[in-house]
Short mmCIF file of C-alpha atoms and ligand atoms in Angstrom, two decimals:
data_model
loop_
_atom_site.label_atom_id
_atom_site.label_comp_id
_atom_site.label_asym_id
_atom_site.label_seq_id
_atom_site.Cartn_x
_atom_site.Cartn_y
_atom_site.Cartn_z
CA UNK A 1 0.00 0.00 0.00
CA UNK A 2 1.18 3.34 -0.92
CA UNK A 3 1.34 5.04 2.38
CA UNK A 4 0.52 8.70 2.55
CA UNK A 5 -1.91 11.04 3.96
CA UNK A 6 -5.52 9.80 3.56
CA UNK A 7 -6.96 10.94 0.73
CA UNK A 8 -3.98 12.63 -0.96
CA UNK A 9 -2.47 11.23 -4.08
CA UNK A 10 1.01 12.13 -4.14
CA UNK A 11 3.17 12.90 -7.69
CA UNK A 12 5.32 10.00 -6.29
CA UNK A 13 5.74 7.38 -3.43
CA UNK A 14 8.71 4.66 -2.71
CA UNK A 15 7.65 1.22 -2.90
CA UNK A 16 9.89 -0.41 -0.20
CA UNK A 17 9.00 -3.97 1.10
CA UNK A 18 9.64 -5.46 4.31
CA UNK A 19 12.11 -8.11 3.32
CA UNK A 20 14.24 -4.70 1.78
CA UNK A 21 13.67 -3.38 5.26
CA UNK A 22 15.11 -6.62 7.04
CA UNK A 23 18.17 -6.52 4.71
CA UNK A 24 19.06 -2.61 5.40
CA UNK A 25 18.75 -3.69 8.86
CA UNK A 26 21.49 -6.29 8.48
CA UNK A 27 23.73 -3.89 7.17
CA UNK A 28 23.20 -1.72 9.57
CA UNK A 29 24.09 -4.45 12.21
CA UNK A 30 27.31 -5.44 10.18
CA UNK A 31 30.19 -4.11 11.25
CA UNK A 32 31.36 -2.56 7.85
CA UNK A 33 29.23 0.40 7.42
CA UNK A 34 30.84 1.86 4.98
CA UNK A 35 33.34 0.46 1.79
CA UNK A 36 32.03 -3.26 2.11
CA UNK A 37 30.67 -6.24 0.48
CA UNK A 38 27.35 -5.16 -0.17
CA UNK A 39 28.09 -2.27 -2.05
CA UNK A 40 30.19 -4.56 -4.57
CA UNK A 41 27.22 -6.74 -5.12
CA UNK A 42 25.11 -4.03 -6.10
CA UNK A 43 27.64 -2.69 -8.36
CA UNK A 44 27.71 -6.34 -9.98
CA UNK A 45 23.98 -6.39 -10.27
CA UNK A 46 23.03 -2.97 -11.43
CA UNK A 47 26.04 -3.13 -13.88
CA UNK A 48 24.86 -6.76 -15.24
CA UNK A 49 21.15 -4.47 -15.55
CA UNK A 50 22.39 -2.05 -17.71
CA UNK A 51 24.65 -4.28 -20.21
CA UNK A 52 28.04 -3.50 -18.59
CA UNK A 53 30.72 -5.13 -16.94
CA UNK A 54 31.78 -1.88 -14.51
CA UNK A 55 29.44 -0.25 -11.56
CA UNK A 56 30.71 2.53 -9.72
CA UNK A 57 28.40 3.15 -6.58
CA UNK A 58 28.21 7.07 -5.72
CA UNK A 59 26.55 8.72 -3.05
CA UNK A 60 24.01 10.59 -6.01
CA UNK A 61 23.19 10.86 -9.71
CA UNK A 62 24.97 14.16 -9.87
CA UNK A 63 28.04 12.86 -8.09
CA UNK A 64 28.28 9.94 -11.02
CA UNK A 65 27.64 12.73 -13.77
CA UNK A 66 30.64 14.91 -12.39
CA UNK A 67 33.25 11.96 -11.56
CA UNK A 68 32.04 10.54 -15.34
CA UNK A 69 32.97 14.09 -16.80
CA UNK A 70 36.34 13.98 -15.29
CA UNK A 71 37.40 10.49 -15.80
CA UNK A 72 36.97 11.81 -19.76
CA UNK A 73 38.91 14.17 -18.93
CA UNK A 74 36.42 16.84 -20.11
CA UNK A 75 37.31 20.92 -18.57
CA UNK A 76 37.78 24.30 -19.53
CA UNK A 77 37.36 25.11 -23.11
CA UNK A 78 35.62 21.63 -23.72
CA UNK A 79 32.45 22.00 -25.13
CA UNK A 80 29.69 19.55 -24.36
CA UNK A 81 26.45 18.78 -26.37
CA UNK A 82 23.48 18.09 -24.31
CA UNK A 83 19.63 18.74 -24.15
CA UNK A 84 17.84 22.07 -22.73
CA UNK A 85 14.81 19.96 -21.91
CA UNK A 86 16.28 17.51 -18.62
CA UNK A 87 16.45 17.69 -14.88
CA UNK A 88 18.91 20.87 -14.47
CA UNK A 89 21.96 17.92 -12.98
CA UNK A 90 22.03 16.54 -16.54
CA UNK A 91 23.62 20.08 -17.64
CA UNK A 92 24.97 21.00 -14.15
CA UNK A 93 27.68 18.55 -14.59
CA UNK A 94 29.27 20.18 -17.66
CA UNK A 95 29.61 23.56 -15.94
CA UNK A 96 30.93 21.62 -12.65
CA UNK A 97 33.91 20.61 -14.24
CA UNK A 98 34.31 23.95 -15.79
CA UNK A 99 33.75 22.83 -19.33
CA UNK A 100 30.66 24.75 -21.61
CA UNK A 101 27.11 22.88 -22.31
CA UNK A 102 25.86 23.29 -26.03
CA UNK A 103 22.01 22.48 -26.02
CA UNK A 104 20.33 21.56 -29.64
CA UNK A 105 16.42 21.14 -29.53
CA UNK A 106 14.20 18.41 -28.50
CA UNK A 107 12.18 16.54 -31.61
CA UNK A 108 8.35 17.06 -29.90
CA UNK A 109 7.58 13.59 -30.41
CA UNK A 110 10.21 11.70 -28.17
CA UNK A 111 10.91 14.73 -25.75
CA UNK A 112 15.08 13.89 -26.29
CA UNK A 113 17.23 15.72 -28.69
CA UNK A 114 16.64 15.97 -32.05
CA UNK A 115 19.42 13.49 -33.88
CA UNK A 116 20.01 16.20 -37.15
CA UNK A 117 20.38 19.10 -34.58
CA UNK A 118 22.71 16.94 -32.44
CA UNK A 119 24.79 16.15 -35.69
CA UNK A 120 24.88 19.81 -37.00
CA UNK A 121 25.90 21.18 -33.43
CA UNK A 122 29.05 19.17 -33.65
CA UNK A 123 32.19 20.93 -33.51
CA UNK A 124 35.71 21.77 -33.15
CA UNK A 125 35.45 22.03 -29.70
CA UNK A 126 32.83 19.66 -28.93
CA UNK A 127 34.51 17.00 -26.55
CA UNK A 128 31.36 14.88 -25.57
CA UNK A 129 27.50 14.43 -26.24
CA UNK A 130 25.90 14.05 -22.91
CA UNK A 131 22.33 12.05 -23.64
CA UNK A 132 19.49 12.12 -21.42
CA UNK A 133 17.07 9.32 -21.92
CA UNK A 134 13.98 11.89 -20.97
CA UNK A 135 11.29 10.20 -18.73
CA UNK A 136 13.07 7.25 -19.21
CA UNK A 137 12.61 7.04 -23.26
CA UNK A 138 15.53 5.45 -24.53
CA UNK A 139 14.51 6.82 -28.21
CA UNK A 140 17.04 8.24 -30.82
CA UNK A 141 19.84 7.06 -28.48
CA UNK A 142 21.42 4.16 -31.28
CA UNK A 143 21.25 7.51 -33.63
CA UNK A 144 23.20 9.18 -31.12
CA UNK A 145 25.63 6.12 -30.57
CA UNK A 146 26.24 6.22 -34.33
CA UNK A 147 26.73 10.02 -34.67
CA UNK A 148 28.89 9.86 -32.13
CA UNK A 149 31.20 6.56 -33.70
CA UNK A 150 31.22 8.92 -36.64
CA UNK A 151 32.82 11.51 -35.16
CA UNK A 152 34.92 9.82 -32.86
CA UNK A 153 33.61 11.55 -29.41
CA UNK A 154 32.78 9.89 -26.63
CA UNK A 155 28.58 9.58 -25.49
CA UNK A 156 28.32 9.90 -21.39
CA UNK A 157 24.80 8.22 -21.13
CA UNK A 158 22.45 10.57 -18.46
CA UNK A 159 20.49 6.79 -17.81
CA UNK A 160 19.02 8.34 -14.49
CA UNK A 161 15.39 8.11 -15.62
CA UNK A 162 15.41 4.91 -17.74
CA UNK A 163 16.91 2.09 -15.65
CA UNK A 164 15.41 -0.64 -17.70
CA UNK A 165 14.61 0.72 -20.63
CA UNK A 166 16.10 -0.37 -24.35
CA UNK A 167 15.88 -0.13 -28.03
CA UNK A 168 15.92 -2.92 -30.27
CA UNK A 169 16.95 -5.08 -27.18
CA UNK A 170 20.17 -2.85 -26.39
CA UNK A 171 19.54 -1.61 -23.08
CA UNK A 172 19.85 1.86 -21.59
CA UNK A 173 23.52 1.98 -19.72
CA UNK A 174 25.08 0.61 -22.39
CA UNK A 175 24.87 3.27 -24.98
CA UNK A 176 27.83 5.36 -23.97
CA UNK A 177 31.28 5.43 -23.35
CA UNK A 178 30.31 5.93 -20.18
CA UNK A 179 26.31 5.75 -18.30
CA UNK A 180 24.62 7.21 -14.89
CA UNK A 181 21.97 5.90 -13.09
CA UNK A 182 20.65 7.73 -9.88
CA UNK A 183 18.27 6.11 -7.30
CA UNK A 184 16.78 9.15 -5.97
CA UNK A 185 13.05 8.59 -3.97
CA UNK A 186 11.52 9.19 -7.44
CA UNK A 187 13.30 6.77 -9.61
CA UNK A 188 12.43 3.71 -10.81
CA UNK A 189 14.57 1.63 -7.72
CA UNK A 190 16.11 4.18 -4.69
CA UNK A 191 18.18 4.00 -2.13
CA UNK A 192 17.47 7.10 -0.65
CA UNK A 193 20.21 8.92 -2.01
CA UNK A 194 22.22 7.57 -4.77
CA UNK A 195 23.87 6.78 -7.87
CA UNK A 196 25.60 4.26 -10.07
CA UNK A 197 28.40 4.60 -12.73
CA UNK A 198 28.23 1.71 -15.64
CA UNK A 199 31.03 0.93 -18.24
CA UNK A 200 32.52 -1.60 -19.89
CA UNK A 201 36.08 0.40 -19.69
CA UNK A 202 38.07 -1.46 -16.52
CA UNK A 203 40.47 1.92 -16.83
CA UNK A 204 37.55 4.50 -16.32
CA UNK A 205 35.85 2.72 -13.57
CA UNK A 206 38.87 2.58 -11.80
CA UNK A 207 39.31 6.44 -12.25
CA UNK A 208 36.07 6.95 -11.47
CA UNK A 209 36.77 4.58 -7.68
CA UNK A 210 39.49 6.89 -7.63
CA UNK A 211 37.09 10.08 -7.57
CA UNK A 212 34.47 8.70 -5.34
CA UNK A 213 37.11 8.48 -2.67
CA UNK A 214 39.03 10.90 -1.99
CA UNK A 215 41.85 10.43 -5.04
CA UNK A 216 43.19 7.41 -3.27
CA UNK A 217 45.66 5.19 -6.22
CA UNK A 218 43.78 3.58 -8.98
CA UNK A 219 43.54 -0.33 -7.89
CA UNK A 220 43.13 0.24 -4.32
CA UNK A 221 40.86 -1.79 -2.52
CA UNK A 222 39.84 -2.98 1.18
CA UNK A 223 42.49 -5.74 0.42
CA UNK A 224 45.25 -3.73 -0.44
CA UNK A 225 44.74 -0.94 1.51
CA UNK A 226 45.42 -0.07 5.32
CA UNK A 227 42.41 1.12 7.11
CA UNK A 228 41.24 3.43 9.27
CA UNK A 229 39.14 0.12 11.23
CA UNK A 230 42.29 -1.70 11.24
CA UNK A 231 44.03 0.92 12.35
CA UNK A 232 45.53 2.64 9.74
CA UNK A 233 49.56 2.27 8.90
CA UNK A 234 51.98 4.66 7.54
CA UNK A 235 52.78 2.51 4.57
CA UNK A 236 49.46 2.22 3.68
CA UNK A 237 47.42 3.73 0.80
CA UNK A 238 44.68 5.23 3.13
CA UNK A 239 46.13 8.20 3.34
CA UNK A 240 47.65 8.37 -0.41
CA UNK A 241 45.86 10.65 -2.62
CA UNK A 242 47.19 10.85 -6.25
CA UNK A 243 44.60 13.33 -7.81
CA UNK A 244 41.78 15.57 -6.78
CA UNK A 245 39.05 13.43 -5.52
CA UNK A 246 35.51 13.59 -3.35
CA UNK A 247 34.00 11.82 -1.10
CA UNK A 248 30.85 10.43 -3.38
CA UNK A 249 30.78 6.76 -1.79
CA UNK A 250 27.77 5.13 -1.19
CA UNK A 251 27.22 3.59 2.31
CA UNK A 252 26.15 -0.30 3.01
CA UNK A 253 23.03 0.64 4.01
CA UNK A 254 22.05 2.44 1.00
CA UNK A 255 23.17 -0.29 -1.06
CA UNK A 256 21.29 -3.10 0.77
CA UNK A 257 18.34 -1.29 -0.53
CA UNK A 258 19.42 -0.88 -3.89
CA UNK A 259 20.44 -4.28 -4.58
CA UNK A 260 17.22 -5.82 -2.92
CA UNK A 261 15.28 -3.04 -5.66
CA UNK A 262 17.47 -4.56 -8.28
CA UNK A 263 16.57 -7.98 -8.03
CA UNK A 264 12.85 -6.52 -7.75
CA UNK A 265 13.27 -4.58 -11.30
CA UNK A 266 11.31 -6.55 -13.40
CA UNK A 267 8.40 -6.55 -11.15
CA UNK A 268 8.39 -2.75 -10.13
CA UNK A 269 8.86 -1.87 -14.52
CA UNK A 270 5.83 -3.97 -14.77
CA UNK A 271 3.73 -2.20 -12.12
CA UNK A 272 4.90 0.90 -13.60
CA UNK A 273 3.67 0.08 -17.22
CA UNK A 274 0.50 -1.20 -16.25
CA UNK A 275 -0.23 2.13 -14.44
CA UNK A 276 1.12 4.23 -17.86
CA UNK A 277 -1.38 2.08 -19.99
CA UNK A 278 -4.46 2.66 -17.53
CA UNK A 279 -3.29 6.72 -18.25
CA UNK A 280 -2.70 6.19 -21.86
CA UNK A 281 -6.52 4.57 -21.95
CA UNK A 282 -8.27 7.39 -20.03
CA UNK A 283 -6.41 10.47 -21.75
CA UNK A 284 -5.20 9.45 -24.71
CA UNK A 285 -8.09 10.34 -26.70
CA UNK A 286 -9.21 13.70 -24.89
CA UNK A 287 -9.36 16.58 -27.34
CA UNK A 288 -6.32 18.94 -25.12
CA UNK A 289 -4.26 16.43 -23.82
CA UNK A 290 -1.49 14.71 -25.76
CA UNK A 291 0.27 11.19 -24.61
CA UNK A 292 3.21 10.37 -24.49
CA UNK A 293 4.29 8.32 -28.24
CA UNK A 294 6.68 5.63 -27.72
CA UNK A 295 8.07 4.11 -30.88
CA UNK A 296 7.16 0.79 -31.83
CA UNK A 297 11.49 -0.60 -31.04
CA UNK A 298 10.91 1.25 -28.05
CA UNK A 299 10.82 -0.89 -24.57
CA UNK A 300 10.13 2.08 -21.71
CA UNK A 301 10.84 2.09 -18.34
CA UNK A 302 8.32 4.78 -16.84
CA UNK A 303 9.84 7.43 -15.09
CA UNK A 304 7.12 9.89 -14.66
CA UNK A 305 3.82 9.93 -16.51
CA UNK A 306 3.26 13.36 -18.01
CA UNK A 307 0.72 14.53 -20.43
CA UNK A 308 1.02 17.86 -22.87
CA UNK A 309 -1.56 20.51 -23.17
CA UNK A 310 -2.65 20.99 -26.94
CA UNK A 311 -0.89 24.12 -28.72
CA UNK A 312 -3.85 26.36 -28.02
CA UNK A 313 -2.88 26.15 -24.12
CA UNK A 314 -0.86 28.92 -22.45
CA UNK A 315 1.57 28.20 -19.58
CA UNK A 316 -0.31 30.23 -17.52
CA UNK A 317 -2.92 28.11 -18.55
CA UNK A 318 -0.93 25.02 -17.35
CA UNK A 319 -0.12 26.34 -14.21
CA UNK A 320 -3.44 26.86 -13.14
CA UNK A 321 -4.63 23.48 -13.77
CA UNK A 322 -1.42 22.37 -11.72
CA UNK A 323 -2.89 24.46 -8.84
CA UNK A 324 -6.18 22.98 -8.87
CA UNK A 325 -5.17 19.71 -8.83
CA UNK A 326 -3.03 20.59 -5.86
CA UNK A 327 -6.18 22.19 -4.19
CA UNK A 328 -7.80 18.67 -5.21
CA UNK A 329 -4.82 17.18 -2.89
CA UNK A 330 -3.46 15.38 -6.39
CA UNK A 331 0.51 16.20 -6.90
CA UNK A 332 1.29 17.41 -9.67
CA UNK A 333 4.28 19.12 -11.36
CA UNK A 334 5.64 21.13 -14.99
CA UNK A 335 8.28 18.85 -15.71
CA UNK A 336 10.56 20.16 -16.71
CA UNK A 337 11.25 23.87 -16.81
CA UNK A 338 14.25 24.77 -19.99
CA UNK A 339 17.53 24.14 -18.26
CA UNK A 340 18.94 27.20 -20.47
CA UNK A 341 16.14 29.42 -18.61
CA UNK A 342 17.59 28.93 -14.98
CA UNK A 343 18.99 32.09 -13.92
CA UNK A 344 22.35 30.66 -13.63
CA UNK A 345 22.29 29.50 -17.26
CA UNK A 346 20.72 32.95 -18.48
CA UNK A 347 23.87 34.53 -16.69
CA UNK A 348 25.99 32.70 -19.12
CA UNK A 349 24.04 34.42 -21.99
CA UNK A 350 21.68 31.77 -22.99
CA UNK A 351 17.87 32.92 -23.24
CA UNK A 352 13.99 32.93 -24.19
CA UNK A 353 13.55 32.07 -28.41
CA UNK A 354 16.86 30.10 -27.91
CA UNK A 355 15.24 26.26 -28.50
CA UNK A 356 11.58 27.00 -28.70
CA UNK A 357 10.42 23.22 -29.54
CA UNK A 358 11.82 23.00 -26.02
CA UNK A 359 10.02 26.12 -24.70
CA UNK A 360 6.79 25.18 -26.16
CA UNK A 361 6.50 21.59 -25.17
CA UNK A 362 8.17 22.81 -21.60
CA UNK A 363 5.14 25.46 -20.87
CA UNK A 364 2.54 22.75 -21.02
CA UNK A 365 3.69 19.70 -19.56
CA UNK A 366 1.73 18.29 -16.41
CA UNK A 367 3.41 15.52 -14.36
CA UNK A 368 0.80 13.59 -12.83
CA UNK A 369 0.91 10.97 -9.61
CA UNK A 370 3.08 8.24 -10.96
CA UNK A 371 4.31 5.49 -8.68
CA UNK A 372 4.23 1.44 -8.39
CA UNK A 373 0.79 0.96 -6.43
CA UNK A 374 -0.87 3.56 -8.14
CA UNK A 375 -4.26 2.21 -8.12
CA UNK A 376 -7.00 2.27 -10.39
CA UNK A 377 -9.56 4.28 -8.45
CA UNK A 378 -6.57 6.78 -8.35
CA UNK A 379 -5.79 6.74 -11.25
CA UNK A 380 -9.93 7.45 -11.62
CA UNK A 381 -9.78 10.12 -9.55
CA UNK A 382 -6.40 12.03 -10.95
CA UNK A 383 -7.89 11.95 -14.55
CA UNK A 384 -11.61 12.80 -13.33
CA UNK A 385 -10.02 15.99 -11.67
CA UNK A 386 -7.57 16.53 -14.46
CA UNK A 387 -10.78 16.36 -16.97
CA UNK A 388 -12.79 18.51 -14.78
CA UNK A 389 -9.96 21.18 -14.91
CA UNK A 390 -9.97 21.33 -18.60
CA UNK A 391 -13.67 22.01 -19.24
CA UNK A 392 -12.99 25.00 -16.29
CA UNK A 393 -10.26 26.29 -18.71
CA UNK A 394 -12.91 26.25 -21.81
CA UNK A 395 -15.25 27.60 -19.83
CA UNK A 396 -13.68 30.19 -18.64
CA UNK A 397 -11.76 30.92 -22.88
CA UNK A 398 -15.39 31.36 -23.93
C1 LIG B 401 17.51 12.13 -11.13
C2 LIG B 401 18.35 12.64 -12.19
C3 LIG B 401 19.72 12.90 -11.99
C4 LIG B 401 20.43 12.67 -10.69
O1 LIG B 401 19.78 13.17 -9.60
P1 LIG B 401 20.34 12.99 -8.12
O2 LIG B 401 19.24 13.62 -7.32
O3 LIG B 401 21.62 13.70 -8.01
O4 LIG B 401 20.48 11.53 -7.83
C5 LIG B 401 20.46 13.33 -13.07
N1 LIG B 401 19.91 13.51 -14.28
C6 LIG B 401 18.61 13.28 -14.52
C7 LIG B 401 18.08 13.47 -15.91
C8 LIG B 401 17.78 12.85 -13.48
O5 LIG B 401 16.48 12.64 -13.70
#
């Protein structure tokens, strides 16, 4: 059971069973809190999910996206291709390590970018395309793999919204040089707080085990390395730090969850679609909404479910039918806002009229409740609500 206030249907809600309960428990009880067993397992697992032979457990999506950039050795003066139409992390990372994001425009149909823009934005400069798999679509991305091969740059795959998703049987991780997966509440498995780096480079991951903690030598491992619970010894590499790292591990607690979610990933995908068709059936033929299309080599893995007003709809419009199906105790959200309208991207000169595909899908998007036991009389009552908004709007148009 989904457990929130009575009578409220939240935009989301974690789906955590008690046997996932029993087994953070047991980590908790171990006495290796922290840089243990359990976080290799899950790195085995969620790698073996996503096509690839490397995981790389972080502490959070964003922490993967900026160790990724750096193990590429992406900086200043590097130019970066990515999408305007993304959670803001997805474009965050490039300006973390210092390096400059170049957005091309969304095709309206799939939400990601559009392949011919991608392909024409290439440059000089350009060092990296970083892909988003948007509301976990994994559409366009074997266009983007083969751009890419052409033009010998690396893809870092943004896979934090499509754990489980493929094309044509590839599946979503193992599209770039380099993928992240984040297990945030929302996601499709959590941990709380984290992330995963995937890749089939042994080199990278390394780095990237480097960055998570602290810089310490490339190779190093509980086995090799002096502790701080065994005391710690001056020859030892615990206190060695060849490069510039963080601290972006991922605790044993977090990943007893996670693993227990990833054995439970089939299930919770299939939960997830059955809610997106009982949506697809109620909406998908109202006059203003539009559905989501997935392509017919398309498998998703449902992120969020959101629906787009028709053309004629303002986003003032939008925002009002967001409000009243707040004040009808339904969440609901305008996924997502243009990244290159944040005020600290408009500082860097980037502005309205800029990618308006991407501005005019962006100002009438609804996110509705989306989450594993949504059930049907929910679901009843979200598009009921949703439906009663809209004739409100006409009503009030004339
Ligand atoms: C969730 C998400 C991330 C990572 O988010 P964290 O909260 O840092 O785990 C990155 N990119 C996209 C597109 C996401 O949806």
């Amino acid at each position: 059971m989904a457990k929130h206030t009575f009578g409220e249907i939240p935009l989301s809600s974690p789906d955590i069973t008690e046997h996932e309960e029993r087994l953070v428990l047991q980590a908790l009880r171990s006495p290796r809190l922290s840089i243990g067993p359990v976080v290799e397992q899950f790195e085995k697992a969620l790698a073996a999910r996503a096509g690839c032979t490397q995981g790389v457990a972080v502490n959070s999506g964003t922490s993967g996206l900026h160790i990724a950039l750096k193990a590429l050795n992406i900086g200043p003066g590097d130019e970066v291709i990515t999408t305007p139409f993304s959670f803001v992390a997805s474009a965050n990372c490039i300006l973390m390590v210092g390096a400059t994001p170049k957005f091309v425009d969304i095709d309206p149909r799939t939400l990601n970018m559009d392949p011919a823009k991608l392909e024409a934005a290439i440059g000089p400069r350009t060092k990296a395309i970083l892909a988003v798999e948007t509301f976990g679509n994994p559409a366009h991305m074997d266009a983007y793999a083969a751009i890419a091969a052409r033009h010998e740059i690396p893809i870092i795959e943004d896979c934090c919204e499509a754990l489980g998703a493929s094309v044509r049987g590839r599946v979503a991780g193992s599209f770039g040089r380099i993928g992240v997966f984040g297990f945030y509440p929302n996601k499709q498995i959590t941990t709380g707080e984290g992330g995963m780096v995937v890749t089939n480079d042994e080199r990278l991951a390394d780095m990237c085990r480097s960055l998570r903690n602290q810089g310490r030598p490339m190779g190093w491992t509980t086995q090799t390395a002096a502790e701080p619970s065994h005391g710690g010894t001056p020859t030892g590499s615990w206190l060695r730090h060849e490069r510039l790292g963080y601290n972006y591990r991922m605790s044993e607690l977090n990943a007893a969850l996670g693993l227990a979610q990833t054995h439970r990933l089939d299930e919770i995908i299939a939960k997830r679609q059955n809610v997106a068709n009982a949506y697809m059936q109620r909406l998908g033929t109202h006059r203003d909404l539009i559905v989501p299309t997935i392509d017919e080599d398309v498998n998703m893995s449902w992120f969020v479910f959101v629906v787009r007003l028709a053309p004629s709809y303002t986003s003032q419009e939008r925002d009002r039918i967001i409000k009243g199906l707040r004040a009808h105790d339904i969440g609901a959200s305008d996924y997502f806002p243009c990244i290159h309208l944040q005020p600290h991207f408009r500082e860097l000169g980037f502005g309205p009229g800029m990618f308006p595909i991407c501005e005019s899908v962006s100002n009438r998007t609804i996110a509705l409740p989306f989450f594993n036991n949504l059930g049907e009389r929910e679901i009843d009552l979200v598009c009921g609500t949703l439906e009663l908004m809209l004739s409100r709007e006409n009503l009030q148009r004339g």
